[in-house]
Coordinates of C-alpha atoms in Angstrom, one line a residue:
Chain T
M1 CA 0.0 0.0 -0.2
P2 CA 1.3 3.3 -0.8
P3 CA 2.2 5.7 1.9
A4 CA -0.8 7.9 2.7
D5 CA 0.3 10.6 1.6
A6 CA 2.3 9.7 -1.6
D7 CA 0.0 12.2 -3.5
R8 CA 0.9 15.0 -1.8
T9 CA 2.5 18.2 -3.0
V10 CA 5.7 18.9 -1.9
T11 CA 5.4 22.6 -0.3
P12 CA 7.8 24.9 -2.9
F13 CA 10.2 27.1 -1.1
P14 CA 9.9 30.2 -0.8
V15 CA 11.7 32.2 -3.6
G16 CA 14.8 33.5 -3.1
L17 CA 15.4 31.0 0.0
W18 CA 17.1 27.9 -1.0
E19 CA 17.9 28.7 -4.5
Q20 CA 20.8 27.7 -6.3
P21 CA 23.1 30.8 -8.0
Q22 CA 23.2 30.4 -11.4
P23 CA 26.5 30.3 -13.3
S24 CA 27.6 33.1 -14.9
V25 CA 31.3 32.2 -16.2
P26 CA 30.6 31.7 -19.9
G27 CA 30.6 28.0 -20.9
E28 CA 29.7 26.5 -17.1
A29 CA 26.3 25.0 -17.7
A30 CA 24.2 25.2 -14.2
D31 CA 23.5 21.2 -14.7
D32 CA 27.4 20.3 -14.9
A33 CA 27.7 19.7 -11.1
V34 CA 29.9 17.2 -9.8
Q35 CA 28.0 14.4 -8.5
R36 CA 30.7 12.7 -6.6
I37 CA 34.6 13.4 -5.3
R38 CA 37.1 10.6 -4.1
V39 CA 38.7 11.4 -0.9
P40 CA 40.4 8.3 0.3
A41 CA 41.3 8.4 4.4
S42 CA 42.4 6.6 7.1
I43 CA 43.7 7.4 10.5
T44 CA 45.6 4.4 12.2
Y45 CA 44.9 4.0 16.0
R46 CA 46.9 1.9 18.4
Y47 CA 44.0 1.2 20.6
T48 CA 44.7 -0.2 24.1
P49 CA 41.8 -2.3 25.9
G50 CA 41.9 -1.1 29.1
A51 CA 43.2 -3.2 32.9
A52 CA 39.4 -4.9 33.0
P53 CA 39.6 -6.3 29.3
T54 CA 43.0 -6.7 29.6
R55 CA 42.5 -9.2 32.8
F56 CA 39.8 -10.7 30.5
L57 CA 41.5 -11.3 27.6
R58 CA 44.6 -12.9 28.9
G59 CA 42.3 -15.1 30.8
L60 CA 40.4 -16.6 27.6
A61 CA 44.6 -17.4 26.6
G62 CA 44.5 -19.5 29.5
K63 CA 41.6 -20.8 28.8
R64 CA 39.5 -19.4 31.2
I65 CA 36.1 -17.3 31.3
L66 CA 36.7 -14.4 33.9
G67 CA 34.4 -11.8 35.1
E68 CA 34.1 -9.0 37.5
K69 CA 32.2 -8.0 40.5
D70 CA 30.0 -5.2 41.1
P71 CA 31.7 -4.2 44.1
V72 CA 27.9 -3.0 45.6
N73 CA 25.5 -5.7 44.6
G74 CA 27.0 -8.9 43.3
D75 CA 26.6 -9.1 39.7
V76 CA 28.9 -10.2 37.6
Y77 CA 29.8 -8.9 34.5
V78 CA 31.3 -10.6 31.8
P79 CA 33.1 -9.5 29.2
P80 CA 34.1 -6.9 31.8
R81 CA 34.5 -3.2 31.3
G82 CA 36.1 -2.7 34.3
M83 CA 32.9 -0.8 35.6
S84 CA 29.5 -1.6 37.0
P85 CA 26.9 0.2 35.1
I86 CA 24.5 0.2 37.9
V87 CA 26.6 2.0 40.7
G88 CA 29.2 3.6 38.6
L89 CA 32.2 1.9 40.6
P90 CA 34.7 0.1 39.6
T91 CA 35.1 -3.6 39.5
T92 CA 37.8 -4.7 41.5
E93 CA 37.2 -8.6 42.0
Q94 CA 37.8 -11.4 39.5
V95 CA 35.0 -14.5 39.5
E96 CA 35.7 -17.4 37.0
L97 CA 32.9 -18.1 35.8
P98 CA 32.3 -21.9 34.1
D99 CA 32.2 -22.1 30.0
R100 CA 29.0 -23.1 30.0
G101 CA 25.5 -21.4 30.1
T102 CA 21.9 -20.8 28.9
L103 CA 20.8 -19.4 25.6
S104 CA 18.8 -15.6 26.5
A105 CA 18.2 -14.4 22.8
F106 CA 19.1 -15.5 19.2
C107 CA 18.4 -14.7 15.9
V108 CA 19.6 -16.6 12.7
V109 CA 21.7 -14.7 10.1
H110 CA 21.3 -14.8 6.8
I111 CA 24.0 -11.9 5.4
G112 CA 27.4 -13.3 6.7
F113 CA 30.0 -10.3 7.5
G114 CA 33.4 -10.6 8.2
V115 CA 36.0 -13.5 7.3
N116 CA 35.6 -15.8 10.5
A117 CA 32.2 -15.6 9.7
P118 CA 30.0 -19.3 9.3
P119 CA 28.5 -20.2 6.3
T120 CA 25.1 -18.6 6.5
P121 CA 22.3 -19.2 7.4
F122 CA 23.7 -19.8 10.9
V123 CA 22.7 -18.7 14.4
S124 CA 23.8 -15.5 16.8
A125 CA 23.8 -15.9 20.1
L126 CA 23.5 -14.7 23.8
V127 CA 25.0 -17.0 26.2
L128 CA 24.1 -16.3 29.8
L129 CA 27.1 -17.7 32.1
D130 CA 26.2 -19.7 35.1
G131 CA 27.4 -17.2 37.5
A132 CA 27.2 -13.9 35.2
A133 CA 24.3 -10.6 35.3
V134 CA 24.9 -9.9 31.7
S135 CA 24.9 -12.5 28.5
L136 CA 28.2 -12.9 26.2
Y137 CA 28.0 -12.9 22.4
G138 CA 28.9 -15.5 19.8
T139 CA 27.8 -18.0 17.4
L140 CA 25.8 -21.0 18.0
L141 CA 26.8 -24.2 15.7
E142 CA 26.3 -28.1 15.4
I143 CA 22.4 -27.9 16.1
P144 CA 19.4 -27.7 13.5
I145 CA 18.7 -24.2 13.1
E146 CA 14.7 -25.1 13.6
E147 CA 15.5 -26.3 17.0
V148 CA 17.3 -23.3 18.9
R149 CA 15.4 -21.7 21.5
I150 CA 15.7 -19.4 24.4
G151 CA 16.4 -21.5 27.9
M152 CA 18.4 -24.4 26.2
R153 CA 21.9 -25.3 27.4
V154 CA 25.3 -24.2 25.4
Q155 CA 28.7 -24.8 26.0
A156 CA 31.9 -23.0 24.7
V157 CA 33.8 -25.4 21.8
W158 CA 37.2 -23.6 22.3
V159 CA 40.0 -23.2 19.6
D160 CA 42.8 -25.9 20.0
D161 CA 45.1 -25.4 23.3
D162 CA 48.7 -24.2 21.0
Q163 CA 46.0 -21.8 19.2
L164 CA 44.8 -20.1 22.2
E165 CA 45.4 -16.2 22.3
P166 CA 44.3 -13.4 24.4
S167 CA 41.3 -13.0 22.0
F168 CA 37.5 -13.2 22.0
E169 CA 38.2 -15.6 19.0
S170 CA 40.1 -17.9 21.8
I171 CA 35.8 -18.8 22.0
R172 CA 35.1 -20.7 18.3
Y173 CA 31.6 -20.9 19.1
W174 CA 28.9 -22.7 21.4
K175 CA 27.1 -26.0 21.2
P176 CA 24.1 -27.7 22.5
L177 CA 24.6 -29.1 26.0
D178 CA 22.3 -32.2 27.0
E179 CA 20.8 -30.5 29.9
P180 CA 17.1 -29.7 31.0
D181 CA 16.2 -26.2 29.5
V182 CA 16.2 -23.2 32.1
A183 CA 12.4 -21.4 32.2
A184 CA 12.6 -17.7 30.1
E185 CA 11.7 -16.5 33.4
L186 CA 14.2 -16.9 35.5
L187 CA 16.8 -14.9 31.9
K188 CA 14.5 -11.8 32.5
G189 CA 16.9 -8.8 32.8
H190 CA 20.0 -10.5 32.1
M191 CA 20.0 -10.2 28.3
Chain Y
M1 CA 23.1 35.2 26.9
A2 CA 21.9 36.5 30.3
P3 CA 21.0 33.8 32.8
T4 CA 17.2 34.2 34.3
R5 CA 18.3 31.6 37.3
D6 CA 21.4 31.7 39.2
V7 CA 23.7 28.7 38.4
A8 CA 27.2 28.3 40.2
I9 CA 29.7 25.5 39.6
V10 CA 30.2 24.0 43.1
S11 CA 32.3 21.3 42.4
F12 CA 35.5 20.2 40.1
A13 CA 38.0 17.0 39.4
Q14 CA 40.0 17.0 36.9
T15 CA 42.7 13.9 36.4
T16 CA 46.4 14.2 36.7
H17 CA 47.5 14.4 33.2
R18 CA 49.8 12.2 31.3
R19 CA 50.9 12.2 27.2
A20 CA 49.2 8.5 27.4
V21 CA 47.6 6.5 29.9
P22 CA 47.6 3.0 27.4
E23 CA 46.4 0.9 31.0
L24 CA 43.2 2.3 31.0
N25 CA 40.2 2.7 28.7
E26 CA 38.1 5.5 28.8
V27 CA 35.7 4.5 31.6
E28 CA 38.5 3.7 33.9
L29 CA 40.2 7.5 33.0
I30 CA 37.4 9.2 33.6
Q31 CA 35.2 7.4 36.7
P32 CA 37.4 8.5 39.6
V33 CA 37.3 11.9 38.7
I34 CA 33.4 12.2 38.0
R35 CA 33.7 9.8 41.5
E36 CA 35.9 12.7 43.4
A37 CA 33.4 15.3 41.6
L38 CA 30.4 14.1 43.4
D39 CA 32.5 13.1 46.3
A40 CA 33.5 16.7 47.2
I41 CA 30.1 18.0 47.7
G42 CA 28.8 14.4 49.3
A43 CA 26.1 13.8 46.2
T44 CA 25.7 10.7 44.4
I45 CA 23.8 10.5 41.0
S46 CA 20.0 9.9 42.2
D47 CA 20.9 14.1 43.7
I48 CA 21.7 15.3 39.9
G49 CA 18.8 15.8 37.5
F50 CA 21.2 16.1 34.1
T51 CA 24.1 14.5 33.1
C52 CA 25.8 15.9 29.9
S53 CA 29.4 15.0 28.2
G54 CA 32.0 15.9 25.8
S55 CA 34.3 13.5 23.8
S56 CA 35.1 12.7 20.4
D57 CA 34.4 8.6 18.8
Y58 CA 37.5 10.2 16.1
L59 CA 39.9 10.3 19.1
A60 CA 39.0 7.1 20.3
G61 CA 38.8 5.4 17.5
Q62 CA 35.5 4.1 18.6
A63 CA 32.0 4.2 17.7
F64 CA 29.4 5.5 20.1
S65 CA 32.8 5.5 22.8
F66 CA 30.4 8.4 25.3
V67 CA 28.2 4.9 25.7
M68 CA 30.7 2.8 27.5
T69 CA 31.9 5.9 29.4
L70 CA 28.2 6.2 30.9
D71 CA 28.8 3.3 32.7
A72 CA 31.2 5.6 35.3
V73 CA 28.1 7.4 35.8
G74 CA 26.0 4.5 37.3
A75 CA 23.2 5.4 35.2
Y76 CA 20.6 3.6 36.9
P77 CA 17.8 3.6 37.6
P78 CA 17.7 5.5 34.0
I79 CA 18.7 9.2 34.0
Q80 CA 18.4 12.4 31.9
E81 CA 21.7 12.4 29.6
S82 CA 22.5 14.0 26.5
H83 CA 26.5 14.2 25.3
V84 CA 28.0 16.5 22.5
E85 CA 30.8 15.4 20.2
M86 CA 32.5 18.9 21.9
D87 CA 34.3 19.8 24.9
G88 CA 33.1 19.3 28.0
A89 CA 32.6 23.3 28.2
W90 CA 29.9 22.9 25.4
A91 CA 28.3 20.3 27.4
L92 CA 28.3 22.7 30.1
Y93 CA 26.2 25.3 28.6
E94 CA 24.0 22.5 27.4
A95 CA 23.5 21.7 31.1
W96 CA 23.1 25.6 32.2
L97 CA 20.5 25.8 29.6
K98 CA 18.6 22.8 31.0
I99 CA 18.5 23.6 34.3
Q100 CA 17.5 27.6 32.5
S101 CA 14.8 26.3 31.0
G102 CA 13.5 24.5 34.5
H103 CA 14.4 20.9 33.4
A104 CA 16.6 20.1 36.0
D105 CA 17.9 22.1 39.4
T106 CA 21.3 20.0 39.4
A107 CA 23.9 18.8 36.4
L108 CA 26.9 16.7 36.4
V109 CA 29.2 17.7 33.4
Y110 CA 31.9 16.0 32.0
G111 CA 34.8 15.5 29.2
Y112 CA 37.1 13.7 28.6
S113 CA 39.6 12.0 25.3
K114 CA 42.9 9.7 25.7
A115 CA 44.5 11.6 22.1
S116 CA 47.1 9.1 22.6
P117 CA 45.9 5.6 20.2
G118 CA 45.5 8.3 17.3
D119 CA 47.9 10.4 15.9
L120 CA 46.7 14.1 16.7
P121 CA 47.5 16.3 14.6
R122 CA 46.2 14.3 11.7
V123 CA 42.7 12.7 13.5
L124 CA 42.4 16.7 14.5
S125 CA 42.2 17.4 10.3
R126 CA 39.4 15.7 9.9
Q127 CA 37.6 18.4 11.3
L128 CA 37.6 20.1 7.9
D129 CA 35.5 20.5 5.5
P130 CA 34.9 17.4 3.1
Y131 CA 35.8 19.0 0.1
Y132 CA 38.5 21.6 0.0
Y133 CA 40.3 21.2 3.5
G134 CA 40.3 17.8 4.6
P135 CA 41.3 15.8 1.3
L136 CA 44.9 18.1 1.5
W137 CA 45.1 16.8 5.7
P138 CA 46.7 19.8 6.8
D139 CA 47.9 18.9 10.3
S140 CA 46.8 21.5 13.7
V141 CA 50.2 22.3 14.2
A142 CA 51.0 23.9 10.4
L143 CA 47.4 25.4 10.3
A144 CA 48.5 26.9 13.5
G145 CA 51.7 27.9 11.7
L146 CA 49.3 29.6 9.3
Q147 CA 48.3 31.9 11.7
A148 CA 51.5 33.2 14.2
R149 CA 53.4 34.2 10.4
A150 CA 50.2 36.0 9.9
M151 CA 50.4 37.4 13.4
I152 CA 53.6 38.2 13.2
D153 CA 53.6 39.7 9.7
A154 CA 51.2 42.0 11.0
G155 CA 53.4 43.2 14.0
I156 CA 51.0 42.5 16.7
I157 CA 54.1 39.2 18.3
D158 CA 57.0 38.0 17.9
E159 CA 58.8 35.2 18.5
A160 CA 60.3 36.1 21.9
E161 CA 56.7 37.0 23.4
M162 CA 55.7 33.8 22.5
A163 CA 58.3 32.2 23.8
A164 CA 57.8 33.9 27.4
I165 CA 54.0 33.2 27.0
A166 CA 55.1 29.5 27.2
H167 CA 57.4 30.4 29.7
R168 CA 54.8 32.0 31.8
S169 CA 52.4 29.2 31.4
R170 CA 54.7 26.4 32.3
E171 CA 56.3 28.3 35.2
A172 CA 52.5 29.1 36.8
A173 CA 52.3 25.1 36.3
R174 CA 54.4 24.1 38.7
G175 CA 51.7 25.3 41.3
N176 CA 49.1 22.6 39.5
P177 CA 49.7 18.8 40.8
H178 CA 47.3 18.1 37.6
A179 CA 49.5 19.5 35.0
Q180 CA 51.3 17.8 32.4
L181 CA 54.4 20.1 32.2
Q182 CA 55.6 22.2 34.8
G183 CA 58.5 24.6 34.5
S184 CA 60.0 25.7 31.5
A185 CA 62.9 26.2 30.3
P186 CA 65.1 29.7 29.8
I187 CA 63.4 31.6 27.2
D188 CA 66.6 32.6 25.3
E189 CA 66.8 28.6 25.5
L190 CA 63.6 28.0 23.9
L191 CA 64.6 30.3 21.5
A192 CA 67.3 28.2 20.3
A193 CA 65.4 25.4 19.8
P194 CA 64.4 24.2 16.4
Y195 CA 60.7 25.0 14.4
L196 CA 58.4 22.7 14.4
A197 CA 56.3 24.4 11.9
E198 CA 57.9 27.6 11.1
P199 CA 57.5 30.5 13.2
L200 CA 55.8 27.8 15.8
R201 CA 58.5 25.6 18.1
R202 CA 57.9 23.4 20.2
H203 CA 57.2 25.3 23.5
D204 CA 54.5 27.0 21.4
C205 CA 52.6 24.3 21.1
A206 CA 50.1 22.7 23.9
P207 CA 50.8 19.1 25.0
I208 CA 49.2 15.8 23.7
T209 CA 47.2 14.5 26.6
D210 CA 45.3 11.6 28.2
G211 CA 42.5 12.6 30.8
G212 CA 39.4 14.5 31.4
A213 CA 37.4 16.6 33.9
A214 CA 34.2 17.1 35.9
V215 CA 32.0 19.9 36.9
V216 CA 28.3 20.0 39.2
L217 CA 26.5 22.3 38.6
A218 CA 23.4 23.8 40.7
A219 CA 20.8 26.4 41.2
G220 CA 20.2 28.6 43.8
D221 CA 20.2 27.6 47.2
R222 CA 21.5 24.1 46.3
A223 CA 24.3 25.7 45.2
R224 CA 25.1 27.6 48.8
E225 CA 24.1 24.1 50.2
W226 CA 27.1 21.8 47.9
S227 CA 30.0 24.6 47.9
K228 CA 31.1 27.1 50.6
R229 CA 31.4 29.6 47.8
P230 CA 29.6 28.7 44.7
A231 CA 31.3 30.3 41.0
W232 CA 27.9 31.7 39.8
I233 CA 27.5 32.0 36.5
R234 CA 26.8 35.3 35.5
G235 CA 26.7 34.9 31.4
I236 CA 28.1 32.5 29.0
D237 CA 27.7 32.6 25.7
H238 CA 29.6 30.7 22.4
R239 CA 30.1 32.0 19.0
I240 CA 31.8 30.6 16.1
D241 CA 33.5 32.0 12.8
S242 CA 34.2 30.8 9.0
H243 CA 35.4 27.1 8.9
N244 CA 37.1 28.6 5.7
F245 CA 40.2 30.1 6.5
G246 CA 41.3 32.1 3.4
A247 CA 37.4 34.2 5.0
R248 CA 38.9 34.8 8.3
D249 CA 41.6 37.6 9.5
L250 CA 43.3 34.6 11.3
T251 CA 44.8 37.6 13.9
T252 CA 41.9 38.0 15.6
S253 CA 38.5 36.4 17.1
P254 CA 35.5 38.1 16.4
S255 CA 33.4 35.2 18.1
T256 CA 35.8 35.6 21.3
E257 CA 34.7 39.4 21.2
L258 CA 31.4 39.1 20.4
A259 CA 30.9 36.3 23.1
A260 CA 32.8 38.1 25.3
Q261 CA 30.5 40.8 25.2
K262 CA 27.5 38.4 25.1
A263 CA 28.3 36.8 28.8
G264 CA 29.5 40.6 29.9
V265 CA 32.9 40.8 30.8
A266 CA 33.3 44.0 30.9
G267 CA 30.9 44.4 33.5
G268 CA 33.3 44.1 36.3
P269 CA 37.1 43.6 36.9
V270 CA 38.3 40.1 35.9
D271 CA 40.8 39.1 38.9
V272 CA 41.7 35.9 36.9
A273 CA 41.4 34.5 33.2
E274 CA 41.2 31.2 32.2
L275 CA 42.0 30.8 28.5
H276 CA 41.5 27.7 26.2
A277 CA 44.1 28.5 24.2
P278 CA 46.4 25.3 22.6
F279 CA 49.0 27.6 20.8
T280 CA 51.2 30.6 22.4
H281 CA 50.3 33.2 19.6
Q282 CA 46.5 32.5 20.8
E283 CA 46.6 34.1 24.0
K284 CA 47.4 37.3 22.5
I285 CA 44.3 37.0 20.4
L286 CA 42.2 35.8 23.4
T287 CA 43.4 38.5 25.6
A288 CA 43.0 41.0 23.0
A289 CA 39.1 40.0 21.7
L290 CA 38.2 39.1 25.9
G291 CA 39.3 43.2 26.2
L292 CA 41.7 41.9 29.4
S293 CA 43.7 44.0 31.0
D294 CA 47.3 43.7 33.0
D295 CA 45.1 43.5 36.3
T296 CA 44.1 39.7 35.0
V297 CA 46.4 37.2 36.2
I298 CA 46.1 34.7 33.0
N299 CA 46.1 31.3 33.6
P300 CA 47.5 31.0 36.6
S301 CA 46.5 27.4 36.4
G302 CA 49.4 26.8 33.4
G303 CA 46.6 26.7 30.8
A304 CA 46.3 24.1 28.1
L305 CA 50.7 24.9 27.2
A306 CA 50.4 22.9 30.4
A307 CA 48.2 20.7 29.7
N308 CA 45.7 19.9 26.8
P309 CA 42.9 16.9 27.4
M310 CA 41.1 17.2 24.1
M311 CA 37.3 17.4 25.1
G312 CA 38.4 18.2 28.7
A313 CA 40.8 21.2 28.2
G314 CA 38.1 23.6 27.9
L315 CA 35.8 22.4 30.8
I316 CA 39.0 22.5 33.0
R317 CA 39.7 26.2 32.4
L318 CA 35.6 26.3 33.9
G319 CA 37.1 24.4 36.7
E320 CA 40.5 26.5 37.6
V321 CA 38.8 29.5 37.9
F322 CA 35.7 28.0 40.3
K323 CA 38.7 26.8 42.3
R324 CA 39.9 30.1 42.8
I325 CA 36.5 31.7 43.8
E326 CA 35.9 28.9 45.8
S327 CA 38.9 29.3 47.8
G328 CA 38.3 32.7 47.6
E329 CA 41.8 33.6 45.9
A330 CA 39.2 35.4 43.3
N331 CA 35.5 37.2 43.2
R332 CA 35.3 37.6 39.4
G333 CA 36.9 35.7 36.5
V334 CA 36.3 34.4 32.9
A335 CA 37.1 31.6 31.6
H336 CA 37.1 30.8 27.6
A337 CA 37.1 27.3 25.9
T338 CA 37.8 27.2 22.3
S339 CA 36.8 24.0 19.6
G340 CA 38.1 23.5 16.1
H341 CA 41.1 25.0 13.7
L342 CA 42.5 28.6 14.8
L343 CA 40.1 29.5 17.1
Q344 CA 36.9 28.4 15.1
Q345 CA 34.3 28.5 17.7
N346 CA 35.0 30.3 21.4
L347 CA 32.7 30.1 24.9
V348 CA 33.4 32.5 27.0
A349 CA 31.9 32.6 30.6
V350 CA 31.6 35.4 33.5
L351 CA 31.9 33.8 37.0
E352 CA 31.3 35.4 40.1
G353 CA 31.7 34.6 43.7
E354 CA 29.2 36.2 46.1
R355 CA 30.7 38.8 48.7

């Protein structure tokens, strides 16, 4: 259905207000507008992740998932950014979390981006690790897409030990775990 | 613009500025400063009606970087919040307007950046228009060199006077524990150094800094509760000159002059002025545009020449004047902030203590 105002006449601009000046140079026609210019631009950054993300990334190199605890309410954030967004105080206590959890949200991706994207379609997932307050992002494989559901239990699949690095890519993907589903009610507020 | 409500700066905190802070991310860098500004007046985020920050993704090298920094505030339950891709001085202006309009009585303002991940003079060239100047990638120091050259040719300043400004600023910074550069070599030694972008030498340029600052604003009696001597914002205004350098007289700053007029700088004696001049010669332009006399103490903190965290250095000027009014060292002061190349945009505020 066309939009309701498809036939609406666009109000013309007041004369003189938005008019383009007419070229006065001989041989310079009004319709000779430059359509585009090419301006290559690049800036190189030496980005550093900061103290808490450094602790997290170093943990991954040792096949450990290290969250950090809110100093007031005890919530565990993973991956940590060094701060509790709820109280605005630094997280200082590290908590090792298991590499298993519950699918808290997912979508089916039909157009893959990036060199490491799996063949499409695949499932992008948020995983609430056992003991964490917020969910981690990852890819869910080893299950037919139509069987994926919120509340299902999942486990990390790591790269081979000699490939482990201080990188989120040390976790290759997540796979289903043969355990009973968690009620969606219990995932509220943790996505 | 003349205020309809009495609004004051009541608290100020800043980082100890450094060339690079690679071990911390932006939120880890700014959180202690925000906390210090709130703790100093015994406030928590629930006492704050509006929060506004200034930062830049171009400096961070990250999209929506300010959203992550908001973690430092403790924005839960959800708060009223805004952000400007500008110096925190303009975030303060937005917060001031919010309070003037009656939508808030208190505000937290912060501005910060890590300039160290990128190549700052090159990153700053991305502020230029995309058709004529941007594609040429002129860096910020080279552009400032054009301005200094124009001033020297006009007989407004010479290299010795520029070196004297650098010397005075960095010697003053010996008294500023937050300054990145404290102390200066003698003027004749400065003048013997090689050029960076002639006629600018290294001492003529602000350092590259990672850091930030936070300020708390409050209206009326709330301000008097929170500070023993609040710095009332008697006037604040910001104006902009053309982005086209070729269309400007680079030796003057009409936008600063107009902002000073609107903010009411001439309405009384100016005990102290904190000017955001990232290059020595720009201090002279600003002093003239603001109509400051020899009785005014200029940049007792050392100014931007002693520490220049992008997106924070302007806000720090307001904070430094507040500190001197709160302590009783000054009664009336002027704070100036700039944005863009060659003093393109300028904000002027008049701060005053109650007698």
